[in-house]
Short mmCIF file of C-alpha atoms in Angstrom, two decimals:
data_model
loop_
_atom_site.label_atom_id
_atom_site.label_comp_id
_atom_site.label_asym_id
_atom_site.label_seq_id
_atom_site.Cartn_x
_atom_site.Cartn_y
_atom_site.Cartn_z
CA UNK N 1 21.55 -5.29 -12.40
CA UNK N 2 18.95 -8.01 -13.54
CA UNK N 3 16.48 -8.32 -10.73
CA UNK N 4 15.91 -12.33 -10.20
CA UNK N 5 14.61 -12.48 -6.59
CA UNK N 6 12.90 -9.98 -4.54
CA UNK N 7 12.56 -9.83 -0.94
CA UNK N 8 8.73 -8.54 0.72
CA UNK N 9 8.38 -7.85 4.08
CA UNK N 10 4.97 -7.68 5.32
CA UNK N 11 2.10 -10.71 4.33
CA UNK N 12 -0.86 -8.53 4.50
CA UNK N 13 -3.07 -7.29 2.34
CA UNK N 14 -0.72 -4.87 0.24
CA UNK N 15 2.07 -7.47 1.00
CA UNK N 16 0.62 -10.74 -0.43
CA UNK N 17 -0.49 -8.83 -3.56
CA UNK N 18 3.19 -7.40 -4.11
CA UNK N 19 4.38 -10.71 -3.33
CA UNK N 20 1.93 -12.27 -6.50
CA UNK N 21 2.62 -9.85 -9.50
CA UNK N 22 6.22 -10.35 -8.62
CA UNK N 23 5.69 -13.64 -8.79
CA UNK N 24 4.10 -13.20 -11.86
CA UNK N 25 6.79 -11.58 -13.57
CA UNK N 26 9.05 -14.80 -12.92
CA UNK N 27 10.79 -13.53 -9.94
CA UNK N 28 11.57 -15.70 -7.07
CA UNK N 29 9.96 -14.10 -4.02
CA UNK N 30 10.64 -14.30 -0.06
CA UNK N 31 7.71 -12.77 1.63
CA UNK N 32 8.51 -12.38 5.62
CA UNK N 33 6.32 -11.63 8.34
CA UNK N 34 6.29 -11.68 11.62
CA UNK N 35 4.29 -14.37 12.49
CA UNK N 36 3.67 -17.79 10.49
CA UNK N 37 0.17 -17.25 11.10
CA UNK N 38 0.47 -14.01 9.05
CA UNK N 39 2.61 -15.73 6.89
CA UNK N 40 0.40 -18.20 6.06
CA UNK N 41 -2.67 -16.43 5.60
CA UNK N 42 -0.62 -14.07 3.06
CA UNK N 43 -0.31 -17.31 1.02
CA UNK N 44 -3.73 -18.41 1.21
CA UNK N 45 -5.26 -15.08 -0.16
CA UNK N 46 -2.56 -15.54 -3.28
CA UNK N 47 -3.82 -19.06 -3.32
CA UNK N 48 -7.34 -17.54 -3.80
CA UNK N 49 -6.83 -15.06 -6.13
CA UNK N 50 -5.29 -16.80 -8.26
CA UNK N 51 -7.97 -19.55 -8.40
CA UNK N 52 -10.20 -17.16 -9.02
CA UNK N 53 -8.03 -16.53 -12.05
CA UNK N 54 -8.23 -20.46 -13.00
CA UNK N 55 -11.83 -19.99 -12.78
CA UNK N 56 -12.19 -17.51 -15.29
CA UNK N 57 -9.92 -18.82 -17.65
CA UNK N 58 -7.22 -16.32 -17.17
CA UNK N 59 -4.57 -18.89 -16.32
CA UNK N 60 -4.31 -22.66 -16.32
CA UNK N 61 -3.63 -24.50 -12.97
CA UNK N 62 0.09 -24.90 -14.18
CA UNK N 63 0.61 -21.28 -14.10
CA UNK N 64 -1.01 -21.13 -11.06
CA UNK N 65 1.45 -23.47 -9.69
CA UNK N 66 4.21 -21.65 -10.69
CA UNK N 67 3.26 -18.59 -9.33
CA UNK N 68 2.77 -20.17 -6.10
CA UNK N 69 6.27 -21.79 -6.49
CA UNK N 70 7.91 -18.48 -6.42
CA UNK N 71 6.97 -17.67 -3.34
CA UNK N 72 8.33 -18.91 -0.13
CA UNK N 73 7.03 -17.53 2.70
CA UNK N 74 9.44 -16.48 6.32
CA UNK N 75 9.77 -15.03 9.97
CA UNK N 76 13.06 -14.91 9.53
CA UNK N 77 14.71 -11.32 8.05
CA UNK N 78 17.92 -13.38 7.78
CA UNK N 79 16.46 -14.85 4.60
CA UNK N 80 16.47 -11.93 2.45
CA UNK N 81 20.63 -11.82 2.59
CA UNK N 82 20.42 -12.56 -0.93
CA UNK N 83 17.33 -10.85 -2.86
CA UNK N 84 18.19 -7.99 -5.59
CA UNK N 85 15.18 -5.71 -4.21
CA UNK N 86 13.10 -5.24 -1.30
CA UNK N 87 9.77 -4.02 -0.97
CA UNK N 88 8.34 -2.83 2.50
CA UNK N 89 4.52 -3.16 3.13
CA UNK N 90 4.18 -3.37 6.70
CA UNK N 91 1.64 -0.93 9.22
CA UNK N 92 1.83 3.05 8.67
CA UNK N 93 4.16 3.29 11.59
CA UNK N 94 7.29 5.26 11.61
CA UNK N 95 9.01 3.70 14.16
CA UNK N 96 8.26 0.34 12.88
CA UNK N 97 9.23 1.20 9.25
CA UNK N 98 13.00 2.83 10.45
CA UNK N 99 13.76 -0.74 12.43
CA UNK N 100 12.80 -2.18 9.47
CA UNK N 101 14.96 -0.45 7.16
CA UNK N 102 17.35 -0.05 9.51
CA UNK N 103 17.35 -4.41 10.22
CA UNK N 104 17.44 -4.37 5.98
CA UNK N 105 20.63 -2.38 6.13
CA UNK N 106 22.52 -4.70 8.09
CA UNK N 107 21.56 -8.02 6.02
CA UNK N 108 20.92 -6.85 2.36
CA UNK N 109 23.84 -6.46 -0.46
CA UNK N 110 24.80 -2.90 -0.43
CA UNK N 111 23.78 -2.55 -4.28
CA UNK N 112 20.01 -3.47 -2.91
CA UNK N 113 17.60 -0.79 -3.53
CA UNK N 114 15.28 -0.61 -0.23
CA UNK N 115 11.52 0.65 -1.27
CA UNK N 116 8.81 1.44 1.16
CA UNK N 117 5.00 1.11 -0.08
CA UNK N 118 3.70 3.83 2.39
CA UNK N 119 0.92 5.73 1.45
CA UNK N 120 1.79 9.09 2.90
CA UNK N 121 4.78 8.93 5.34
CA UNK N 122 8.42 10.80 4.91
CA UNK N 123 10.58 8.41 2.39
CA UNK N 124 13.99 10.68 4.06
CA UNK N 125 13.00 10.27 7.71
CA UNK N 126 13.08 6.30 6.39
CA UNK N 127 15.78 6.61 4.68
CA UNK N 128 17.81 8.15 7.08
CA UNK N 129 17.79 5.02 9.27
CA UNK N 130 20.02 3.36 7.01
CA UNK N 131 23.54 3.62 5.88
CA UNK N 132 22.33 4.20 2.29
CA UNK N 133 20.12 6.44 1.96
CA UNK N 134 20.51 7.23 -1.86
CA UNK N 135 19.16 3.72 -2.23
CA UNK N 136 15.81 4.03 -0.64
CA UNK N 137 12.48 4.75 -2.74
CA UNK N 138 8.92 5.51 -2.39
CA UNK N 139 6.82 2.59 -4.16
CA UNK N 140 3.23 2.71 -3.51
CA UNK N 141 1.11 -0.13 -5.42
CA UNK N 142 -2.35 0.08 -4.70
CA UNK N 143 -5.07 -2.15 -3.30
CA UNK N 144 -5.98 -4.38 -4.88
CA UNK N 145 -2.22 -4.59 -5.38
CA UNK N 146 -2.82 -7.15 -9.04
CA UNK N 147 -5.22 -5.35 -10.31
CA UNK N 148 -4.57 -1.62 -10.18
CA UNK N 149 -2.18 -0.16 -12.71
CA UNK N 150 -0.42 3.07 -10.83
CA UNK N 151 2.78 2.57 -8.87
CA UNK N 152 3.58 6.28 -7.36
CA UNK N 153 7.82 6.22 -7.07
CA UNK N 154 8.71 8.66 -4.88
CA UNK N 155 12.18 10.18 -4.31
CA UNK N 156 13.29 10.70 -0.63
CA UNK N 157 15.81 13.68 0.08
CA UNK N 158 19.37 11.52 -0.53
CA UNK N 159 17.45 9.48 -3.10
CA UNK N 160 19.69 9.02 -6.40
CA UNK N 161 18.74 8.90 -10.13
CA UNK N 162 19.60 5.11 -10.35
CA UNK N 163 17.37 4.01 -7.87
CA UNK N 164 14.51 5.57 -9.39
CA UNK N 165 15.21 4.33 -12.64
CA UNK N 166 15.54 0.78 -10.95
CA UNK N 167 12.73 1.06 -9.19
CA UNK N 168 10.53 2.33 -12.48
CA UNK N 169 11.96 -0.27 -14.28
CA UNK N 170 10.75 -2.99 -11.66
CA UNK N 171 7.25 -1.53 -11.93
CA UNK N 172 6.65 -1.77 -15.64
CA UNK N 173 8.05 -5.08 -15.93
CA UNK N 174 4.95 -5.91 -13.19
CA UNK N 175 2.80 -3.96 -15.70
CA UNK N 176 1.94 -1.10 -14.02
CA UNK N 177 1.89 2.34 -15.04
CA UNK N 178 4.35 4.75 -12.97
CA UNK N 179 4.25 8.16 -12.10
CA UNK N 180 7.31 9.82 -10.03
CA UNK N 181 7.26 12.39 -7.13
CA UNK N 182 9.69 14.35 -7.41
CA UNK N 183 9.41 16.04 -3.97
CA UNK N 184 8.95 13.96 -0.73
CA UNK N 185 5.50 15.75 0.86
CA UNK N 186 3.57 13.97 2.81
CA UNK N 187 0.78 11.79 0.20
CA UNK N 188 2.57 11.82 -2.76
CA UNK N 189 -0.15 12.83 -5.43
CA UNK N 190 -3.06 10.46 -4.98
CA UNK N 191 -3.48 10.20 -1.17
CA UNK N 192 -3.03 14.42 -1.48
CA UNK N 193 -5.87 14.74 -3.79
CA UNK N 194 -8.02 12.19 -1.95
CA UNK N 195 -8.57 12.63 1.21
CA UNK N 196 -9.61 15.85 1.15
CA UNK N 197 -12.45 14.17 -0.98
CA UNK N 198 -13.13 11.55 1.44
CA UNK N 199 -13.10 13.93 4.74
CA UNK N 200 -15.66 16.75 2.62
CA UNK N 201 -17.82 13.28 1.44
CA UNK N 202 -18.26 12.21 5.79
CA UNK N 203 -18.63 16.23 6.28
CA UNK N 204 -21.82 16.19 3.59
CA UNK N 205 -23.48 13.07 5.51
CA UNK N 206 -22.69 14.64 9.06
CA UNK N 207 -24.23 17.81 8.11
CA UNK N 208 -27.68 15.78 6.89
CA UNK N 209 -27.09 17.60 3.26
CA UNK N 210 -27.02 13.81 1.68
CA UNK N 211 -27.14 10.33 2.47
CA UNK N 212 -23.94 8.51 1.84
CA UNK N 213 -25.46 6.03 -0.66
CA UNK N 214 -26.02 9.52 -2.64
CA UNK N 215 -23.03 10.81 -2.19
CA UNK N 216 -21.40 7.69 -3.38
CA UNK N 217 -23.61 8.04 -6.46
CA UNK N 218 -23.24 11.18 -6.80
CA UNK N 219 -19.86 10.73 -7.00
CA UNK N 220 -19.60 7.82 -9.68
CA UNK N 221 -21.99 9.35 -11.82
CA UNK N 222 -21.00 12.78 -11.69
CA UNK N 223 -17.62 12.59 -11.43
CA UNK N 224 -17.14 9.09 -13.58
CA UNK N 225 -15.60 7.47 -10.80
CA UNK N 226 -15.78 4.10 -10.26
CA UNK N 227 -15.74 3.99 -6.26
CA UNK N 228 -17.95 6.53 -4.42
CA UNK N 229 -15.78 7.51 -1.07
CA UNK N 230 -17.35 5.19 0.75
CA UNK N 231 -16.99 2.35 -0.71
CA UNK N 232 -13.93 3.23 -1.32
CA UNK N 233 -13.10 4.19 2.32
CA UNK N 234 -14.46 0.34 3.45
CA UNK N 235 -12.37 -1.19 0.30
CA UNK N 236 -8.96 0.27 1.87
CA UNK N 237 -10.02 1.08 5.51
CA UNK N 238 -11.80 3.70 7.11
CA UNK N 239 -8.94 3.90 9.68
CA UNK N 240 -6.38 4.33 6.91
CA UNK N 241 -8.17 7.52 5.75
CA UNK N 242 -8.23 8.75 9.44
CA UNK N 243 -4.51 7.93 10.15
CA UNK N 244 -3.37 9.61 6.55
CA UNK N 245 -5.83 12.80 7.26
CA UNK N 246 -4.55 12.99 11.01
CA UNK N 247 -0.39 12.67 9.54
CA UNK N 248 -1.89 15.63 7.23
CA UNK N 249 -2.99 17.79 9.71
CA UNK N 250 0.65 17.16 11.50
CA UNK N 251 2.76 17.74 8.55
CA UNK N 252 0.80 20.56 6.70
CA UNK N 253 0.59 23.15 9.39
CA UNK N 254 -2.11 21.65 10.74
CA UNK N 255 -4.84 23.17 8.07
CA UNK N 256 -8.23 22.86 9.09
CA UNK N 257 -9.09 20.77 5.78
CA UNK N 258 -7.48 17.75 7.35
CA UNK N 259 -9.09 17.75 10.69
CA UNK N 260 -11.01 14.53 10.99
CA UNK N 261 -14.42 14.86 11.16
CA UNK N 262 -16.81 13.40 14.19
CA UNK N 263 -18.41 11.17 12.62
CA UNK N 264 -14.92 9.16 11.15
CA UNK N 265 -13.53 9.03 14.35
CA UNK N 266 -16.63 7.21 15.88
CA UNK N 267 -16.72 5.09 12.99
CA UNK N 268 -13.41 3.43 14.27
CA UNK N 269 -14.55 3.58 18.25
CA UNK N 270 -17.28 0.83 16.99
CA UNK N 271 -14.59 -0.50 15.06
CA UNK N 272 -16.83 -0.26 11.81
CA UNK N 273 -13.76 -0.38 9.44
CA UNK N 274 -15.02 -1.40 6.16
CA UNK N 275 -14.34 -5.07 4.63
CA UNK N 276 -12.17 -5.93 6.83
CA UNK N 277 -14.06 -6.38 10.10
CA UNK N 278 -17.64 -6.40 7.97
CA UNK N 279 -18.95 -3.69 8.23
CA UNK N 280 -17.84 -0.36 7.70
CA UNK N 281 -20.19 3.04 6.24
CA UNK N 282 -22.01 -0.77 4.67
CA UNK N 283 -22.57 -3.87 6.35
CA UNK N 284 -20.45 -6.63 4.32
CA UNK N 285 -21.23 -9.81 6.99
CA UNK N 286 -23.67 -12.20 5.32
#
């Protein structure tokens, strides 16, 4: 099946920038949220990106307004009754992500794959909210949603050969590279691999062995990253990497490795959570 119009729910920062390379790819998009406020702003950061793209001579103001022209923005679920895909991007919450799905269920075609962007959390105990299971997929972009390449497709338990293929399929044409998980454990492959790295990077600076502006240096010059930890923890939200590490912990037999150190968790009680609020591990507000 030719996939024409694809449905996003969630405006937010992974939202809006699954909502513009979709876009981008000619598809007609409906991106819903909750609130038109939320709504709105979704649009505005696409708006700005996209200028930004003008600017540089990427794209012409044309293509800029057809991008935009794809997109219609919602509150209302009923609205998706008639896209070929959906993509999830709301908050890491379970509960919130079954109701979802299960709200999905009732109003999209039956031959509608149903993918979740989650970073870490059970595609089967989302799947299972639904009356077809075989049809819901991982698909984790990453932020900044148009400009990095990996889309991690992850199989739930019930998940069937087609939708994966679909769902790869989807990903290329957006031009990103894909890698599948074959197994549904908690993190896929990238969130596995690093947050270990982030939680033994805040363990370094709370023992005194390093500063974190050496750390991150360490880290990019060492290791040929691009992103030290912590800049990468304020890019993507030094909450995030406390919720995944804490989901960890739960799911993985509680191993010490993903017990979240001190210092993280009084990062968030002064609600120092990177970009986002201005200041995270670096102050951002001018």
């Amino acid at each position: 099946m030719e996939i024409k119009k694809i449905g996003v729910i969630g405006a937010g920062t992974m939202g809006n920038g699954i909502a513009q390379v979709a876009a981008q790819i000619g598809c007609e998009v409906i991106m819903r949220d909750v609130e038109e406020r939320f709504v709105q702003n979704g649009l505005k950061n696409i708006d700005r990106f996209l200028s930004k793209g003008v600017e540089k001579g990427k794209m012409t103001e044309d293509q800029k307004g057809a991008i935009l022209g794809r997109i219609r923005g919602t509150t209302n679920m009923a609205d998706l009754a008639d896209v070929d895909f959906v993509i999830e991007a709301v908050i890491e919450n379970m509960d919130l992500k079954r109701s979802v799905f299960k709200e999905l269920d009732g109003i999209c075609r039956a031959d509608v794959v149903l993918a979740t962007n989650t970073s870490s959390m059970s595609i089967t105990e989302i799947a299972v909210a639904t009356g077809r299971p075989e049809k819901v997929v991982g698909m984790h972009f990453f932020n900044p949603v148009p400009l990095m390449r990996l889309v991690e497709v992850i199989r739930g338990f019930h998940t069937n050969d087609e939708a994966v293929q679909v769902t790869m399929e989807l990903a290329k044409k957006m031009g990103k590279e894909t890698v599948e998980v074959k197994i549904d454990s908690p993190g896929f492959i990238v969130n596995r691999i690093m947050i270990p790295h982030m939680l033994e990077a805040i363990n370094i600076v709370q023992e005194g062995v390093a500063t974190k502006e050496d750390v991150d240096k360490a880290v990019k010059l060492g290791l040929n990253y691009p992103m030290g930890p912590f800049e990468l923890m304020d890019l993507t939200g030094v909450d995030i990497c406390k919720f995944v590490a804490d989901y960890f912990y739960k799911e993985l037999n509680k191993e010490g490795k993903w017990v979240a150190p001190t210092l993280l968790k009084n990062m968030i009680r002064a609600n120092r959570l990177g970009r986002k609020t201005g200041a995270g591990w670096y102050d951002y507000k001018k």
